[in-house]
Coordinates of C-alpha atoms in Angstrom, one line a residue:
M28 CA -5.9 48.3 29.7
A29 CA -5.3 50.3 26.5
P30 CA -6.6 48.8 23.3
P31 CA -4.1 47.2 20.9
M32 CA -2.1 49.7 18.8
G33 CA -3.7 50.8 15.6
T34 CA -7.2 49.3 16.2
G35 CA -8.6 52.8 16.3
S36 CA -11.0 52.0 19.2
G37 CA -11.0 54.2 22.3
S38 CA -8.6 56.9 23.3
G39 CA -5.9 54.3 24.1
S40 CA -4.9 54.3 20.4
A41 CA -3.4 57.7 20.9
E42 CA -0.8 56.2 23.2
A43 CA 0.8 54.4 20.3
P44 CA 3.6 56.1 18.4
R45 CA 2.2 58.3 15.7
D46 CA 4.5 56.9 12.9
S47 CA 3.4 53.3 13.7
C48 CA -0.3 54.3 13.5
D49 CA 0.3 56.0 10.2
A50 CA 2.1 53.0 8.8
G51 CA -0.6 50.7 10.2
S52 CA -3.4 52.8 8.6
L53 CA -1.7 52.7 5.2
W54 CA -1.1 48.9 5.5
R55 CA -4.7 48.2 6.7
S56 CA -6.0 49.9 3.5
Y57 CA -4.3 47.1 1.6
V58 CA -4.5 44.0 3.7
G59 CA -7.0 44.6 6.4
P60 CA -6.8 44.6 10.3
V61 CA -3.5 44.8 12.2
D62 CA -2.4 41.6 14.0
D63 CA 0.4 40.8 16.4
L64 CA 2.8 40.0 13.5
E65 CA 2.3 43.4 11.9
R66 CA 2.6 45.1 15.3
A67 CA 6.0 43.5 15.7
L68 CA 7.0 44.5 12.1
L69 CA 5.9 48.1 12.8
S70 CA 8.3 48.3 15.8
P71 CA 11.1 50.6 14.6
F72 CA 14.1 48.6 15.9
P73 CA 13.5 45.1 14.5
T74 CA 12.2 46.5 11.2
M75 CA 15.1 48.9 10.5
F76 CA 17.6 46.3 11.6
L77 CA 16.2 43.4 9.7
L78 CA 15.6 45.3 6.5
P79 CA 19.3 46.0 5.7
C80 CA 20.3 42.6 7.0
S81 CA 17.8 41.0 4.6
A82 CA 19.1 43.1 1.7
L83 CA 22.6 42.2 2.5
A84 CA 21.9 38.4 2.7
L85 CA 19.8 38.6 -0.5
F86 CA 22.5 40.3 -2.6
L87 CA 25.2 38.0 -1.2
L88 CA 23.2 34.9 -2.2
T89 CA 22.6 36.5 -5.6
C90 CA 26.4 36.8 -6.1
L91 CA 27.0 33.2 -5.0
A92 CA 24.2 32.0 -7.4
L93 CA 25.5 34.0 -10.4
E94 CA 29.2 33.5 -10.0
P95 CA 30.4 30.2 -11.5
P96 CA 33.6 28.6 -10.2
P97 CA 36.9 29.5 -11.9
R98 CA 37.5 27.6 -15.1
H99 CA 41.3 28.1 -15.2
P100 CA 43.7 26.6 -12.5
S101 CA 45.8 29.0 -10.6
P102 CA 49.6 29.1 -11.4
S103 CA 51.5 26.8 -9.2
N104 CA 54.9 28.4 -9.7
P105 CA 56.4 28.7 -6.2
A106 CA 58.2 32.0 -7.0
F107 CA 55.0 33.5 -8.4
C108 CA 52.9 32.3 -5.4
R109 CA 55.5 33.9 -3.0
F110 CA 55.5 37.2 -4.9
Q111 CA 51.7 37.3 -5.1
R112 CA 51.4 36.6 -1.4
E113 CA 53.8 39.5 -0.6
F114 CA 51.7 41.8 -2.7
L115 CA 48.4 40.8 -1.1
L116 CA 49.9 41.2 2.4
G117 CA 50.8 44.8 1.6
Y118 CA 47.7 45.7 -0.4
L119 CA 44.8 44.1 1.4
P120 CA 45.3 45.8 4.8
A121 CA 45.3 49.2 3.1
L122 CA 42.0 48.3 1.3
A123 CA 40.5 47.1 4.6
A124 CA 41.5 50.4 6.3
D125 CA 40.0 52.4 3.5
W126 CA 36.7 50.6 3.7
L127 CA 36.5 51.1 7.5
Q128 CA 36.7 54.8 7.2
G129 CA 33.6 55.1 5.0
P130 CA 30.4 54.0 6.8
L131 CA 30.3 56.5 9.7
L132 CA 32.1 59.6 8.4
F133 CA 29.0 61.8 8.2
Q134 CA 27.9 60.6 11.6
L135 CA 31.3 61.4 13.1
L136 CA 31.3 64.9 11.8
Q137 CA 27.7 65.4 13.0
S138 CA 28.7 64.2 16.5
R139 CA 31.3 67.0 16.6
G140 CA 28.4 69.5 16.6
F141 CA 28.9 70.9 13.1
L142 CA 26.1 72.2 11.0
R143 CA 25.2 70.4 7.8
S144 CA 26.8 73.1 5.7
Q145 CA 30.0 72.8 7.7
I146 CA 30.0 69.0 7.2
A147 CA 29.4 69.6 3.4
A148 CA 32.5 71.9 3.4
L149 CA 34.6 69.1 5.0
Y150 CA 33.4 66.6 2.4
S151 CA 34.3 69.2 -0.3
C152 CA 37.8 69.3 1.0
G153 CA 38.2 65.6 0.4
F154 CA 36.4 65.6 -2.9
A155 CA 38.4 68.5 -4.3
S156 CA 41.8 67.2 -3.2
N157 CA 41.0 63.8 -4.7
V158 CA 39.9 65.2 -8.1
A159 CA 42.6 67.8 -8.4
F160 CA 45.4 65.5 -7.4
G161 CA 44.1 62.9 -9.8
L162 CA 45.1 65.1 -12.7
V163 CA 48.8 64.7 -11.9
S164 CA 48.9 61.6 -9.7
S165 CA 50.3 59.3 -12.3
V166 CA 53.2 61.6 -13.0
F167 CA 53.8 62.0 -9.2
V168 CA 53.9 58.3 -8.6
D169 CA 56.2 57.6 -11.5
R170 CA 58.7 60.3 -10.3
L171 CA 58.6 59.6 -6.6
G172 CA 58.7 55.9 -6.9
R173 CA 55.8 53.4 -6.6
K174 CA 56.9 51.8 -3.3
K175 CA 57.5 55.2 -1.7
S176 CA 54.1 56.3 -2.9
C177 CA 52.5 53.2 -1.3
V178 CA 54.1 54.0 2.0
L179 CA 53.2 57.6 1.7
S180 CA 49.6 56.6 1.0
S181 CA 49.5 54.7 4.3
G182 CA 51.1 57.5 6.1
L183 CA 48.7 60.2 4.8
C184 CA 45.7 58.1 5.6
S185 CA 47.0 57.3 9.1
V186 CA 47.4 61.0 9.9
S187 CA 43.9 61.6 8.5
C188 CA 42.5 59.0 10.9
L189 CA 44.3 60.6 13.8
L190 CA 42.9 64.0 13.0
Q191 CA 39.4 62.6 13.3
L192 CA 39.9 62.8 17.1
S193 CA 40.1 66.6 16.9
Q194 CA 37.1 68.9 17.5
D195 CA 38.7 71.7 15.5
F196 CA 37.2 72.4 12.1
L197 CA 40.6 73.3 10.5
A198 CA 42.2 70.1 11.7
L199 CA 39.3 68.0 10.4
A200 CA 39.5 69.9 7.1
A201 CA 43.2 69.0 6.9
G202 CA 42.3 65.4 7.6
R203 CA 39.9 65.4 4.7
V204 CA 42.5 66.8 2.3
L205 CA 45.1 64.2 3.4
A206 CA 42.5 61.5 3.0
G207 CA 41.8 62.6 -0.6
L208 CA 45.5 62.5 -1.4
G209 CA 46.0 59.2 0.3
T210 CA 43.1 57.6 -1.5
S211 CA 44.4 58.8 -4.9
L212 CA 47.7 57.2 -4.2
L213 CA 46.2 54.0 -2.8
F214 CA 44.4 53.3 -6.1
S215 CA 47.3 54.1 -8.4
A216 CA 50.6 53.3 -6.7
F217 CA 49.9 49.8 -5.4
E218 CA 48.6 48.4 -8.7
S219 CA 51.2 50.2 -10.8
W220 CA 53.9 48.7 -8.5
Y221 CA 52.6 45.2 -9.0
I222 CA 52.3 45.4 -12.8
H223 CA 55.9 46.6 -13.1
E224 CA 57.3 44.0 -10.7
H225 CA 55.3 41.2 -12.3
L226 CA 56.4 41.9 -15.9
E227 CA 59.7 43.6 -15.6
R228 CA 61.6 42.4 -12.5
H229 CA 60.2 38.8 -12.2
D230 CA 59.4 38.3 -15.9
F231 CA 56.3 36.3 -15.1
P232 CA 53.8 35.6 -18.0
A233 CA 51.3 38.4 -18.5
E234 CA 48.5 35.8 -18.5
W235 CA 49.0 35.3 -14.8
I236 CA 48.1 38.9 -13.9
P237 CA 44.3 38.2 -13.9
N238 CA 44.9 35.5 -11.3
T239 CA 46.3 38.1 -8.8
F240 CA 43.6 40.7 -9.4
S241 CA 40.9 38.1 -9.2
R242 CA 42.1 37.3 -5.7
V243 CA 42.2 41.0 -4.9
A244 CA 38.6 41.3 -6.1
L245 CA 37.5 38.4 -4.0
W246 CA 39.2 39.6 -0.9
N247 CA 38.1 43.2 -1.5
S248 CA 34.5 42.3 -1.8
G249 CA 34.6 40.4 1.5
L250 CA 36.5 43.2 3.2
A251 CA 33.9 45.7 2.0
V252 CA 31.0 43.8 3.5
A253 CA 32.9 43.1 6.7
A254 CA 34.0 46.7 7.1
G255 CA 30.5 47.9 7.4
L256 CA 29.6 45.3 10.0
V257 CA 32.8 45.9 12.0
A258 CA 32.1 49.7 11.9
E259 CA 28.6 49.1 13.2
L260 CA 29.9 46.7 15.9
V261 CA 32.6 48.9 17.4
A262 CA 30.6 52.2 17.1
E263 CA 27.2 51.0 18.3
G264 CA 27.6 47.5 19.7
L265 CA 30.6 48.4 21.8
A266 CA 29.4 52.0 22.3
L267 CA 32.8 53.4 21.3
G268 CA 31.3 56.1 19.0
P269 CA 31.6 56.8 15.3
V270 CA 35.3 57.6 15.6
A271 CA 36.1 54.0 16.5
P272 CA 36.3 52.6 12.9
F273 CA 38.9 55.2 12.1
L274 CA 41.0 54.1 15.1
V275 CA 40.5 50.4 14.1
A276 CA 41.8 51.3 10.6
M277 CA 45.1 52.6 11.8
P278 CA 46.8 49.3 12.7
F279 CA 45.9 48.1 9.2
L280 CA 47.5 51.1 7.6
A281 CA 50.6 50.7 9.7
L282 CA 50.8 47.0 8.7
S283 CA 50.5 47.9 5.0
G284 CA 53.1 50.7 5.1
I285 CA 55.7 48.8 7.2
F286 CA 55.3 45.6 5.2
A287 CA 55.6 47.4 1.8
G288 CA 58.6 49.5 3.0
K289 CA 60.5 46.4 4.3
N290 CA 59.7 43.8 1.7
W291 CA 59.0 45.5 -1.6
D292 CA 61.6 46.7 -4.1
E293 CA 61.4 50.2 -5.5
N294 CA 60.4 50.8 -9.2
Y295 CA 59.8 53.9 -11.2
G296 CA 57.7 54.8 -14.3
K297 CA 58.6 56.8 -17.3
S298 CA 59.6 60.3 -16.4
R299 CA 57.2 62.8 -17.9
S300 CA 56.5 66.5 -17.2
C301 CA 53.0 67.3 -15.9
S302 CA 52.3 69.6 -18.8
K303 CA 53.2 66.9 -21.3
A304 CA 51.1 64.2 -19.6
C305 CA 48.1 66.6 -19.4
G306 CA 48.6 67.6 -23.0
E307 CA 48.6 64.0 -24.1
G308 CA 45.4 63.3 -22.2
L309 CA 43.7 66.3 -23.7
R310 CA 44.7 65.3 -27.2
G311 CA 43.5 61.7 -26.6
L312 CA 40.2 63.1 -25.5
L313 CA 39.6 65.3 -28.5
S314 CA 40.9 62.8 -31.1
D315 CA 37.8 60.7 -31.2
P316 CA 34.2 61.9 -30.7
R317 CA 33.3 58.6 -29.0
T318 CA 36.1 59.1 -26.5
L319 CA 34.8 62.5 -25.7
L320 CA 31.3 61.1 -25.2
L321 CA 32.6 58.4 -23.0
G322 CA 34.6 60.9 -20.9
L323 CA 31.4 63.0 -20.5
V324 CA 29.5 59.9 -19.3
Q325 CA 32.3 59.2 -16.8
A326 CA 32.5 62.7 -15.5
L327 CA 28.7 63.0 -15.1
V328 CA 28.3 59.7 -13.3
E329 CA 31.2 60.5 -11.0
S330 CA 29.7 63.9 -10.1
I331 CA 26.4 62.1 -9.3
L332 CA 28.2 59.7 -7.1
L333 CA 29.9 62.6 -5.2
I334 CA 26.4 63.9 -4.4
F335 CA 25.3 60.4 -3.4
A336 CA 28.4 60.0 -1.2
F337 CA 27.4 63.0 0.8
L338 CA 23.6 62.5 1.0
W339 CA 23.2 58.8 1.7
T340 CA 23.6 59.2 5.4
P341 CA 21.2 62.1 6.0
V342 CA 18.7 60.2 3.7
L343 CA 18.8 57.0 5.8
E344 CA 19.2 58.5 9.3
P345 CA 15.5 59.5 9.7
H346 CA 14.5 55.9 9.1
G347 CA 16.8 54.6 11.9
I348 CA 18.6 52.1 9.6
P349 CA 22.0 51.1 11.1
L350 CA 24.5 52.8 8.8
G351 CA 27.2 50.2 9.0
I352 CA 24.8 47.4 7.9
A353 CA 23.4 49.7 5.2
F354 CA 26.9 50.2 3.9
S355 CA 27.5 46.5 3.7
G356 CA 24.2 46.2 1.8
F357 CA 25.5 48.8 -0.7
T358 CA 28.7 46.9 -1.3
A359 CA 26.8 43.6 -1.7
A360 CA 24.4 45.3 -4.2
S361 CA 27.4 46.5 -6.2
A362 CA 28.8 43.0 -6.2
A363 CA 25.4 41.6 -7.4
G364 CA 25.4 44.1 -10.2
S365 CA 28.8 43.1 -11.3
A366 CA 27.8 39.4 -11.2
L367 CA 24.8 40.2 -13.3
F368 CA 27.1 41.9 -15.8
R369 CA 29.4 39.0 -16.1
R370 CA 26.6 36.5 -16.4
G371 CA 25.0 38.7 -19.1
V372 CA 28.0 39.0 -21.3
T373 CA 29.2 35.4 -20.9
G374 CA 25.9 33.5 -20.5
R375 CA 23.3 32.6 -23.1
L376 CA 22.3 36.2 -23.7
R377 CA 25.7 37.3 -24.9
L378 CA 24.9 40.9 -24.2
Q379 CA 27.3 43.6 -25.4
P380 CA 29.0 45.9 -22.9
V381 CA 28.2 48.8 -25.2
R382 CA 24.5 48.1 -24.7
L383 CA 24.8 47.4 -21.0
L384 CA 26.4 50.8 -20.3
P385 CA 23.2 52.8 -21.3
G386 CA 21.1 50.2 -19.5
S387 CA 23.1 50.8 -16.2
I388 CA 22.8 54.5 -16.5
L389 CA 19.0 54.2 -17.1
L390 CA 18.8 52.2 -13.9
L391 CA 20.8 54.9 -12.2
A392 CA 18.4 57.6 -13.4
L393 CA 15.4 55.6 -12.2
A394 CA 17.0 55.2 -8.8
L395 CA 17.6 58.9 -8.6
L396 CA 14.0 59.6 -9.6
L397 CA 12.7 57.4 -6.8
L398 CA 14.9 59.4 -4.4
A399 CA 13.5 62.6 -5.8
L400 CA 9.8 61.6 -5.6
P401 CA 8.2 60.6 -2.2
L402 CA 6.7 57.1 -2.5
P403 CA 3.5 56.1 -0.6
L404 CA 5.2 53.1 1.0
P405 CA 4.7 51.8 4.6
L406 CA 7.3 53.2 7.1
Y407 CA 8.7 49.7 7.6
L408 CA 9.5 49.5 3.8
P409 CA 11.5 52.8 3.2
G410 CA 11.6 53.6 -0.4
D411 CA 14.7 55.7 0.0
F412 CA 16.8 52.7 1.1
L413 CA 15.5 50.5 -1.7
A414 CA 16.3 53.3 -4.2
L415 CA 19.9 53.5 -2.8
L416 CA 20.3 49.8 -3.3
M417 CA 19.1 50.1 -6.9
L418 CA 21.6 52.9 -7.4
Q419 CA 24.4 50.6 -6.1
L420 CA 23.2 47.7 -8.3
S421 CA 23.4 50.0 -11.3
C422 CA 27.0 51.0 -10.4
G423 CA 27.9 47.3 -10.3
I424 CA 26.9 47.0 -13.9
Y425 CA 28.2 50.4 -15.0
F426 CA 31.9 50.1 -13.9
P427 CA 32.9 46.9 -15.8
A428 CA 31.0 48.2 -18.9
M429 CA 32.9 51.5 -18.7
A430 CA 36.2 49.6 -18.2
F431 CA 35.7 47.6 -21.4
L432 CA 34.7 50.6 -23.6
R433 CA 37.5 52.8 -22.2
R434 CA 40.0 50.1 -23.1
R435 CA 38.6 49.6 -26.6
L436 CA 38.5 53.3 -27.4
E437 CA 42.0 54.3 -26.2
H438 CA 44.0 52.7 -29.0
G439 CA 47.2 53.4 -27.2
R440 CA 46.3 57.0 -26.4
D441 CA 46.0 58.4 -22.9
A442 CA 42.2 58.6 -22.8
A443 CA 42.3 58.2 -19.1
G444 CA 44.2 61.4 -18.8
G445 CA 41.7 63.1 -21.1
A446 CA 38.8 61.9 -18.9
R447 CA 40.5 63.6 -15.9
W448 CA 40.1 66.9 -17.8
L449 CA 36.3 66.4 -17.7
R450 CA 36.4 65.1 -14.1
L451 CA 38.2 68.2 -12.9
P452 CA 35.6 71.0 -13.6
L453 CA 32.6 68.8 -12.8
G454 CA 34.1 67.4 -9.7
L455 CA 35.3 70.7 -8.4
G456 CA 32.0 72.3 -9.3
V457 CA 30.1 69.7 -7.2
S458 CA 32.6 70.1 -4.4
L459 CA 32.0 73.8 -4.3
A460 CA 28.3 73.4 -4.5
L461 CA 27.9 70.9 -1.6
P462 CA 27.9 73.5 1.2
A463 CA 25.1 75.3 -0.6
L464 CA 22.8 72.3 -0.9
P465 CA 19.5 72.6 0.9
G466 CA 19.3 70.7 4.2
D467 CA 15.5 70.1 4.4
P468 CA 14.0 66.8 3.0
A469 CA 12.2 68.7 0.2
G470 CA 15.5 70.4 -0.9
T471 CA 17.3 67.0 -0.8
R472 CA 14.7 65.5 -3.1
R473 CA 15.2 68.5 -5.5
V474 CA 19.0 67.8 -5.5
F475 CA 18.3 64.1 -6.4
G476 CA 16.0 65.4 -9.2
A477 CA 18.8 67.5 -10.6
A478 CA 21.1 64.5 -10.4
A479 CA 18.5 62.5 -12.3
L480 CA 18.6 65.0 -15.1
A481 CA 22.4 64.8 -15.2
A482 CA 22.0 61.0 -15.5
L483 CA 19.7 61.5 -18.4
V484 CA 22.3 63.6 -20.1
A485 CA 24.8 60.8 -19.5
L486 CA 22.3 58.4 -20.9
G487 CA 22.1 60.4 -24.1
A488 CA 25.9 60.4 -24.4
A489 CA 26.0 56.7 -23.9
G490 CA 23.3 56.3 -26.5
G491 CA 25.5 58.3 -28.9
I492 CA 28.3 55.8 -28.3
L493 CA 25.9 52.9 -29.0
G494 CA 24.8 54.5 -32.2
T495 CA 28.4 54.7 -33.5
A496 CA 29.3 51.2 -32.4
R497 CA 27.4 49.5 -35.2
G498 CA 29.9 47.7 -37.4
D499 CA 32.8 48.4 -35.0
E500 CA 34.0 44.9 -34.0
G501 CA 36.4 46.4 -31.4
L502 CA 33.5 47.6 -29.3
R503 CA 31.5 44.4 -29.8
R504 CA 34.0 41.8 -29.1
Q505 CA 32.9 39.0 -26.8
W506 CA 34.7 38.5 -23.5
S507 CA 35.7 35.1 -22.2
R508 CA 35.3 34.7 -18.4
R509 CA 39.1 34.7 -18.1
T510 CA 39.4 38.4 -19.1
L511 CA 36.1 39.6 -17.7
P512 CA 36.2 42.4 -15.1
A513 CA 35.1 41.2 -11.7
F514 CA 33.1 42.8 -8.9
P515 CA 33.7 46.5 -8.4
G516 CA 33.7 46.3 -4.6
R517 CA 32.9 49.9 -4.2
L518 CA 32.1 52.9 -5.9
R519 CA 35.4 54.6 -5.8
L520 CA 36.4 57.9 -7.3
S521 CA 40.1 57.6 -7.7
P522 CA 42.7 58.7 -10.3
S523 CA 42.7 57.2 -13.7
S524 CA 46.3 56.2 -13.7
R525 CA 45.9 52.5 -14.4
S526 CA 47.8 50.2 -16.7
D527 CA 46.1 48.6 -19.7
W528 CA 45.8 45.3 -17.8
L529 CA 43.9 47.0 -14.9
R530 CA 41.5 48.8 -17.2
E531 CA 40.9 45.5 -19.1
L532 CA 40.3 43.6 -15.9
S533 CA 38.4 46.3 -14.0
V534 CA 40.4 45.7 -10.8
P535 CA 39.1 46.9 -7.4
A536 CA 39.9 50.4 -6.8
P537 CA 34.7 52.9 -4.6
R538 CA 34.5 53.4 -2.7
V539 CA 30.5 52.5 -3.9
A540 CA 33.7 53.6 -2.1
I541 CA 32.5 55.3 0.8
G542 CA 36.0 55.9 2.1
P543 CA 38.1 58.5 3.7
T544 CA 37.1 61.1 1.1
G545 CA 33.5 60.3 1.7
T546 CA 33.1 58.9 -1.8
V547 CA 30.8 55.9 -2.1
G548 CA 32.7 52.7 -3.8
G549 CA 33.2 53.3 -3.0
R550 CA 33.1 53.4 -4.7
R551 CA 32.6 51.9 -5.6
E552 CA 33.3 53.9 -4.8
T553 CA 34.9 51.1 -7.3
D554 CA 36.5 53.9 -9.8
A555 CA 35.1 55.3 -13.0
D556 CA 38.2 54.4 -14.9
G557 CA 36.8 51.0 -14.9
T558 CA 39.3 49.9 -12.3
R559 CA 37.4 47.8 -9.9
M560 CA 36.2 48.6 -6.5

């Protein structure tokens, strides 16, 4: 009979898996001999399954502990409740479908037999279409009609899901482009439609808008966590493969498009030419140095999240961590970060968002440094996964802080449009560079090291905003819980065409979005306009 694994006695120890022996040796140097409990912990399956499940449970409990019950009763007006219900029935299925497409995208493309550089090129198609269309998306939605844009978003995403069944590279590339366009519309058209209908057609009080988007945030956070678990269930539990979540998303997209098309009224925005809208955004960006610094912070952080969206799967795959459960853990970490933000600004500490923004970016930089530097941790405690959770936690704090500062610095100008001017070159640059990224572990760590340097530059810009905020009461105003941005369900990189209400409330919009464009809201990616994931 062979000696117990890791005891080092006799030749039988060589029969144990090498990784388990290495981990056991490292652990013994700290706590002594291996026992039966450690032997069970070192087994790859239970460890890599229980670790993300434990992280998910921990962050969900943190959210419940930090989130107090609502202090203001919901409006009881029957007409408003009916209108709100119609909006949620059209919007929530689209959000659920968007979440479902995120967890296994890299794995799906890998299963098609593509090289990592080819997979990067497909990701770049989605990233580039999302960023480029974001420059004109608000004008497009206003001209086409917001209801039509909602239906078009569902249609584009449905076609994208269908194209995932193909083995052809060009068909998959077309699917990525359509996904990028559909996601841009998803996080601009639906919200714009609701704001117009609420204020203009139904003439409901503006004070009721937070109630609707608080409900959206609550449902969105639940859908985000559930989507990762469902994706893992249908792909691995039912052995249907990584394409299954995309097929499961299609009925939700059909429900959203059909319901909106049949039950919603059409509305339009102010007609503007693209050149005028872009010019207004650029003037708004250059009119205030603080606005320029804030736009630089946003563009740099979004570029880092594009890199993260592509690399998180290859980073976790060698550890054997279930990707769907890890995805749910990411969204729960973002939720916990947002809960910490709300408790920080409304609790006893009364922290200022202008101070929390550099703090969140510092945490992001630390997470990237941990990913760049190999840590001497046991194999059953993968440092990469813990660093990714820290990154998502930082994003949960970053997005509502960014939302507040963007709103305060706009002063009626189109600063959101200006930020798109900075997003465009950086986003396209990252998209073009993805296929050239090294595929070996050492090269991946160098990429995260470069991203950490970019985060430090963003930290310097955020520090510049903090330095100019002294004496500016507009940037230091305290929030009541009623107007506080809620959980950015994902790290999402979507267009900046939000109304003032949405920027103020930080309504879900990131994939720590890891959605059809591959961006994590997702995204949470959750977008960088401050609109909430």
